[in-house]
Amino acid sequence: MSIKYAILGLLQYSDMHGYRIKAHIEKNFGHMWSINFGQIYPSLKQLQEEGLVNMLEIAPSENGGPRKKLYSITPKGVKELSKWLTEPTGKSILIRDPFLLKFAFFGFGEDANALTIIDEQIEFFESQLKRRQTNRKKWERQGVYVRLLAELGVTQNQMYLEWLHHAKKEVEKNMKRARREKA
Amino acid sequence: MSIKYAILGLLQYSDMHGYRIKAHIEKNFGHMWSINFGQIYPSLKQLQEEGLVNMLEIAPSENGGPRKKLYSITPKGVKELSKWLTEPTGKSILIRDPFLLKFAFFGFGEDANALTIIDEQIEFFESQLKRRQTNRKKWERQGVYVRLLAELGVTQNQMYLEWLHHAKKEVEKNMKRARREKA
DNA sequence: TGACAGGTATATAAAAAATATATAGTCTTC
DNA sequence: GAAGACTATATATTTTTTATATACCTGTCA
């Protein structure tokens, strides 16, 4: 249940409502955390019951606008978060990368098909890299930790892209060799 | 439900029972997939019902030994797997890294505490890197795809370790500056 | 003008997956 | 011979993900 702490931590940066929390995590923490609405709204309700956050219902303005629920962290919440910060991390990372899983079994299919899917992946990560590089600048003057995380995001993305290009070349080499052997 | 395909793919490499499947994924695919028994045994049962795998119950040998259920992929399973291989990957990666999440909020705690937890992480990834480097040699003569995945595992791990060391230095620098400012 | 796509915002049911725990036997080593 | 680690399967509980519903706003394009 560390989603609880993800939310608590974000609220210590600034007050937010559910929708913003998701957008913020996706934009800035996408390389280390995934989240979805199905967790956010129930978690916020629970955090409120535990007295770790406060909720302020914001009435729609005169010209309409959606109803919002602005959440802020309570002193009790701040205490809970800093307790968690000192606990050893334990447990390992949870990863599920559908592309790499498929990659592991490309040997059972056609190389040409593999190349198509690799290209898809390259395209996706190229656009993501641009976004992260822009984002990184925004975090540059913030605290050390946030800056370092943004750096990691960019470095990771670059490394992964390099690997994808390398993989593409290797697969092409492999296809040529296979054709030669058949001839 | 891509765990189904993870299992199917592994079974195309070789026949296995549940326990081996988990060990294999952890050892070789740890950088791209997480799995646990709570999924494996029900999934195997389901795959069998769908006729995608066969199950062979192995009686314990004369001198005892645990009961095993050896699973193998069926021709229908092979067809299903290769159909999946051609489908576009869609969806993005799912990641949940409790260390990096905590890292994002270290700014609200003590730098000394952050250093302790960073050191824990360095230790863990150093031992993992050794394991992956050994593992990589084993995959070197296998197919292109498997070899490339093992390479990615090592590269990723190295990059992450470098970042951890870099982060440690930056945090130390930050502590010194804070002390100077206080004085 | 009005229709449609896209964005903001909250919410929940249903499906899938993760965590924790139980059982049971083997093998090693002290 | 006892303790601890490893092999092996299984499942209940909790947590998370996916899918979908509602509602209102803004911009645009025909």
XYZ file of C-alpha atoms (C1' of nucleotides) in Angstrom:
426
model
C 0.000 0.000 0.000
C 2.636 2.540 -0.933
C 0.232 4.417 -3.214
C -0.824 5.992 0.051
C 2.658 7.453 0.449
C 2.900 8.479 -3.197
C -0.208 10.601 -2.706
C 0.870 11.899 0.688
C 4.240 12.924 -0.711
C 2.746 14.787 -3.655
C 0.374 16.624 -1.350
C 3.316 17.794 0.694
C 4.620 19.507 -2.449
C 1.275 21.146 -3.076
C -2.476 20.743 -2.604
C -4.119 18.784 -5.383
C -7.236 16.961 -6.444
C -7.377 13.403 -7.759
C -7.153 14.154 -11.447
C -4.058 16.340 -10.969
C -2.363 13.658 -8.890
C -2.624 11.197 -11.741
C -1.467 13.714 -14.337
C 1.465 14.725 -12.141
C 2.640 11.170 -11.549
C 2.363 10.248 -15.211
C 4.262 13.296 -16.330
C 6.997 13.418 -13.734
C 7.243 9.975 -12.208
C 6.348 7.840 -15.205
C 9.709 6.065 -15.161
C 9.265 4.840 -11.599
C 5.574 4.649 -10.783
C 2.255 3.823 -12.429
C -1.090 4.817 -11.040
C -4.751 4.928 -12.083
C -8.043 6.414 -11.020
C -9.298 3.136 -9.651
C -6.753 3.547 -6.865
C -6.621 7.294 -6.428
C -10.188 8.077 -5.441
C -10.614 5.205 -2.962
C -7.144 5.935 -1.518
C -7.948 9.616 -1.008
C -11.161 8.662 0.783
C -9.231 6.292 3.016
C -6.489 8.806 3.748
C -9.170 11.269 4.753
C -10.750 8.745 7.117
C -7.359 8.179 8.718
C -6.986 11.915 9.206
C -3.856 12.113 7.059
C -5.389 14.506 4.531
C -8.067 17.193 4.530
C -10.639 17.607 1.798
C -12.130 20.888 0.625
C -15.079 20.647 -1.729
C -14.903 23.405 -4.317
C -18.232 24.506 -5.728
C -18.321 25.027 -9.486
C -17.787 28.690 -10.372
C -20.631 30.891 -11.721
C -19.944 29.888 -15.298
C -20.233 26.225 -14.442
C -17.052 24.181 -14.304
C -16.616 20.738 -12.788
C -16.914 20.064 -9.082
C -13.515 19.531 -7.505
C -12.240 18.109 -4.269
C -9.046 19.735 -3.188
C -6.917 17.638 -0.854
C -4.182 18.864 1.468
C -1.887 17.020 3.843
C -2.495 17.284 7.621
C 0.221 17.522 10.309
C -0.560 13.879 11.098
C 0.011 13.075 7.427
C 3.373 14.873 7.449
C 4.420 12.806 10.455
C 3.310 9.567 8.813
C 5.266 10.411 5.651
C 8.496 11.189 7.458
C 8.197 7.970 9.465
C 7.928 6.049 6.202
C 10.988 7.851 4.790
C 13.250 6.297 7.430
C 12.005 2.745 6.943
C 14.237 0.461 4.854
C 12.864 0.043 1.358
C 12.752 -3.739 1.315
C 11.148 -5.627 -1.530
C 12.197 -5.340 -5.079
C 10.880 -3.480 -8.037
C 7.718 -4.533 -9.784
C 8.023 -4.391 -13.561
C 5.806 -5.528 -16.383
C 7.061 -4.540 -19.792
C 4.874 -6.113 -22.482
C 7.300 -5.191 -25.237
C 10.318 -6.860 -23.666
C 8.259 -9.920 -22.803
C 7.303 -10.260 -26.443
C 10.907 -9.624 -27.409
C 11.990 -12.690 -25.435
C 9.887 -14.865 -27.718
C 10.529 -13.189 -31.061
C 12.799 -16.125 -31.868
C 9.653 -18.201 -32.371
C 8.254 -15.805 -34.971
C 9.318 -13.899 -38.058
C 12.265 -11.486 -37.869
C 10.389 -9.063 -40.136
C 7.564 -8.894 -37.627
C 10.051 -8.255 -34.824
C 11.473 -5.298 -36.758
C 8.025 -3.749 -37.151
C 7.388 -3.923 -33.434
C 10.857 -2.629 -32.576
C 10.217 0.385 -34.823
C 6.952 1.078 -33.010
C 8.831 1.073 -29.740
C 11.575 3.369 -31.034
C 9.010 5.891 -32.178
C 7.275 5.875 -28.809
C 10.450 6.327 -26.789
C 11.749 9.065 -29.034
C 8.702 11.208 -28.333
C 8.897 10.378 -24.653
C 12.553 11.379 -24.490
C 11.736 14.821 -25.862
C 9.076 15.292 -23.216
C 11.432 14.206 -20.465
C 14.210 16.494 -21.612
C 11.841 19.461 -21.499
C 10.567 18.363 -18.134
C 14.045 17.999 -16.744
C 14.772 21.674 -17.237
C 11.780 22.520 -15.089
C 13.140 20.476 -12.199
C 16.706 21.713 -12.522
C 16.435 24.403 -9.863
C 14.338 22.362 -7.463
C 15.829 20.240 -4.683
C 18.620 17.717 -5.268
C 16.377 14.678 -5.121
C 13.842 15.836 -7.636
C 16.588 17.009 -9.973
C 18.382 13.668 -9.727
C 15.187 11.775 -10.503
C 14.596 13.830 -13.616
C 18.186 13.124 -14.687
C 17.635 9.416 -14.194
C 14.517 9.529 -16.340
C 16.403 11.088 -19.250
C 19.468 8.833 -18.915
C 17.329 5.711 -18.716
C 15.344 6.718 -21.749
C 18.485 7.458 -23.780
C 20.061 4.148 -22.846
C 16.925 2.272 -23.780
C 16.722 3.996 -27.166
C 20.353 3.164 -27.890
C 19.652 -0.434 -27.055
C 16.625 -0.485 -29.362
C 18.710 0.814 -32.273
C 21.428 -1.699 -31.499
C 18.836 -4.485 -31.337
C 17.420 -3.446 -34.700
C 20.848 -3.695 -36.327
C 21.496 -7.093 -34.793
C 18.175 -8.449 -35.979
C 18.858 -7.185 -39.510
C 22.269 -8.843 -39.438
C 20.595 -12.035 -38.315
C 18.093 -11.907 -41.178
C 20.853 -11.509 -43.763
C 22.756 -14.444 -42.314
C 19.634 -16.595 -42.356
C 19.021 -15.745 -46.024
C 22.622 -16.554 -46.933
C 22.398 -19.898 -45.197
C 19.194 -20.754 -47.005
C 20.804 -19.964 -50.369
C -3.595 -11.186 -19.084
C -0.127 -11.414 -20.606
C 1.120 -13.722 -17.864
C -0.553 -16.348 -19.993
C 1.872 -15.550 -22.813
C 4.870 -15.353 -20.523
C 4.172 -18.921 -19.433
C 3.366 -20.107 -22.950
C 6.610 -18.635 -24.256
C 8.736 -20.240 -21.584
C 7.113 -23.591 -22.230
C 8.054 -23.298 -25.878
C 11.683 -23.123 -24.779
C 11.279 -26.199 -22.604
C 8.807 -28.178 -20.502
C 8.548 -26.914 -16.951
C 6.539 -27.046 -13.764
C 5.246 -24.032 -11.859
C 8.099 -23.617 -9.466
C 10.659 -23.628 -12.294
C 8.694 -21.064 -14.249
C 8.914 -18.611 -11.389
C 12.612 -19.292 -10.785
C 13.338 -18.909 -14.481
C 11.520 -15.595 -14.816
C 13.132 -14.175 -11.702
C 16.593 -15.186 -12.790
C 16.475 -14.302 -16.450
C 13.665 -11.816 -16.909
C 13.831 -9.991 -13.596
C 14.532 -6.678 -15.313
C 11.369 -6.832 -17.373
C 8.807 -8.982 -15.630
C 7.638 -9.850 -12.125
C 5.613 -12.912 -11.317
C 4.386 -14.879 -8.300
C 2.867 -18.188 -7.382
C -0.522 -16.640 -6.798
C -0.731 -16.190 -10.552
C 1.229 -19.144 -11.873
C -0.784 -22.057 -10.552
C -4.210 -20.661 -11.447
C -2.892 -19.583 -14.865
C -1.490 -23.035 -15.609
C -4.830 -24.593 -14.704
C -6.598 -22.172 -17.010
C -4.170 -22.692 -19.878
C -4.765 -26.416 -19.543
C -8.538 -25.927 -19.704
C -8.102 -23.887 -22.877
C -6.046 -26.712 -24.369
C -2.958 -24.536 -24.776
C -0.787 -26.684 -22.509
C -0.630 -30.334 -21.480
C -0.041 -31.507 -17.931
C 1.832 -34.645 -16.934
C 1.624 -35.605 -13.290
C 4.934 -37.044 -12.150
C 4.720 -39.504 -9.283
C 7.347 -39.048 -6.566
C 10.269 -41.425 -7.159
C 10.882 -44.489 -4.916
C 12.931 -42.478 -2.464
C 10.157 -39.930 -2.014
C 10.522 -36.517 -3.592
C 7.819 -33.921 -4.138
C 4.925 -34.438 -6.516
C 5.404 -32.457 -9.686
C 3.211 -31.365 -12.541
C 5.143 -31.046 -15.742
C 3.594 -28.728 -18.292
C 4.267 -28.647 -22.026
C 2.924 -26.459 -24.796
C 0.400 -27.912 -27.281
C 0.268 -27.155 -31.028
C -2.742 -24.966 -30.262
C -0.602 -23.134 -27.692
C 2.166 -22.589 -30.237
C -0.367 -21.103 -32.655
C -1.777 -18.817 -29.947
C 1.691 -17.594 -29.022
C 2.706 -16.760 -32.574
C -0.567 -14.918 -33.122
C 0.232 -12.776 -30.063
C 3.755 -12.083 -31.361
C 2.397 -10.206 -34.374
C -0.007 -8.030 -32.384
C 1.133 -4.455 -31.678
C 2.372 -4.089 -28.120
C 0.091 -1.230 -27.092
C -0.017 -0.047 -23.528
C 2.945 1.181 -21.663
C 5.197 -0.300 -19.059
C 4.012 -0.872 -15.527
C 6.611 0.098 -12.937
C 6.508 0.408 -9.208
C 9.863 1.111 -7.644
C 9.469 1.731 -3.911
C 13.015 3.052 -3.604
C 12.632 5.727 -6.268
C 9.247 6.724 -4.892
C 10.824 7.305 -1.503
C 13.685 9.109 -3.198
C 11.253 11.675 -4.618
C 10.320 12.692 -1.087
C 13.719 12.548 0.596
C 13.719 16.330 0.471
C 11.168 16.273 3.297
C 13.465 14.199 5.529
C 17.055 14.073 6.716
C 19.871 13.824 4.152
C 21.719 11.399 6.437
C 18.765 9.042 6.304
C 18.682 9.305 2.509
C 22.342 8.278 2.358
C 21.682 5.172 4.449
C 18.913 4.058 2.139
C 20.948 4.844 -0.991
C 23.756 2.654 0.357
C 21.320 -0.214 0.898
C 20.245 0.110 -2.709
C 23.834 0.202 -4.008
C 24.651 -2.981 -2.155
C 21.634 -4.762 -3.564
C 22.293 -3.745 -7.165
C 25.955 -4.600 -6.961
C 25.172 -8.209 -6.088
C 22.496 -8.311 -8.755
C 24.888 -7.016 -11.385
C 27.321 -9.859 -10.686
C 24.533 -12.383 -11.098
C 23.430 -10.818 -14.361
C 26.930 -10.724 -15.791
C 27.339 -14.442 -15.100
C 23.932 -15.122 -16.560
C 24.678 -13.150 -19.670
C 27.502 -15.497 -20.647
C 25.073 -18.397 -20.579
C 22.797 -16.693 -23.080
C 25.585 -15.533 -25.374
C 25.323 -18.429 -27.805
C 21.545 -18.589 -27.802
C 19.378 -16.725 -30.291
C 19.756 -13.007 -31.009
C 16.731 -11.963 -28.989
C 17.637 -13.730 -25.812
C 21.209 -12.503 -26.068
C 20.068 -8.917 -26.571
C 17.790 -9.104 -23.556
C 20.599 -10.320 -21.343
C 22.748 -7.443 -22.632
C 20.013 -4.976 -21.774
C 19.783 -6.365 -18.249
C 23.485 -5.801 -17.643
C 23.579 -2.349 -19.260
C 20.521 -1.202 -17.340
C 21.959 -2.407 -14.074
C 25.296 -0.697 -14.705
C 23.627 2.579 -15.604
C 21.476 2.458 -12.501
C 24.471 1.794 -10.255
C 26.352 4.695 -11.791
C 23.373 6.919 -11.128
C 23.199 5.752 -7.497
C 26.867 6.624 -6.943
C 26.358 9.968 -8.628
C 23.276 10.623 -6.465
C 25.241 9.780 -3.327
C 27.902 12.340 -4.201
C 25.328 15.014 -4.953
C 23.557 14.440 -1.660
C 26.845 14.668 0.229
C 27.646 17.901 -1.571
C 24.216 19.189 -0.596
C 24.773 18.326 3.078
C 28.067 20.199 3.170
C 26.478 23.249 1.598
C 23.626 23.145 4.102
C 26.102 22.962 6.993
C 28.094 25.877 5.612
C 24.963 27.979 5.272
C 23.929 27.209 8.821
C 27.333 28.301 10.123
C -24.863 26.805 -35.297
C -24.308 22.679 -33.921
C -21.771 18.582 -33.887
C -17.841 16.255 -32.587
C -13.324 15.577 -30.613
C -10.591 16.306 -26.748
C -9.780 17.701 -22.073
C -11.166 18.046 -17.009
C -13.145 15.778 -13.090
C -15.088 12.053 -10.061
C -16.644 7.426 -9.353
C -17.272 2.332 -9.228
C -17.909 -2.635 -10.755
C -15.392 -6.392 -12.399
C -11.201 -8.639 -13.530
C -6.524 -9.539 -12.651
C -2.545 -9.722 -9.952
C 0.231 -9.364 -5.543
C 0.915 -10.636 -0.828
C 0.804 -13.682 2.678
C 0.485 -17.981 4.358
C -0.205 -23.121 4.587
C 1.391 -27.687 3.675
C 4.853 -31.217 2.846
C 8.836 -33.331 1.620
C 14.219 -33.075 0.601
C 18.895 -31.861 1.196
C 22.761 -29.955 3.584
C 25.454 -29.003 7.338
C 26.696 -28.381 12.021
C 19.177 -35.432 14.831
C 17.867 -30.780 14.464
C 17.861 -26.444 12.180
C 17.756 -23.980 8.115
C 17.430 -23.629 3.219
C 15.416 -25.280 -0.927
C 11.785 -27.573 -3.872
C 6.958 -27.851 -4.868
C 1.949 -26.837 -4.994
C -2.016 -24.352 -3.428
C -5.307 -20.739 -1.990
C -7.563 -16.909 0.724
C -7.145 -12.120 1.228
C -5.924 -7.759 -0.158
C -4.570 -4.603 -3.547
C -4.357 -2.984 -8.106
C -5.775 -2.649 -12.907
C -9.069 -2.303 -16.497
C -13.117 -0.823 -18.195
C -16.786 1.976 -18.106
C -20.170 5.634 -16.589
C -21.361 10.346 -15.723
C -21.095 15.357 -16.551
C -19.545 19.605 -17.946
C -16.075 22.709 -20.772
C -13.481 24.329 -24.711
C -12.054 24.593 -29.309
C -12.668 23.776 -34.082
C -14.380 22.736 -38.417
C -17.888 22.425 -41.686
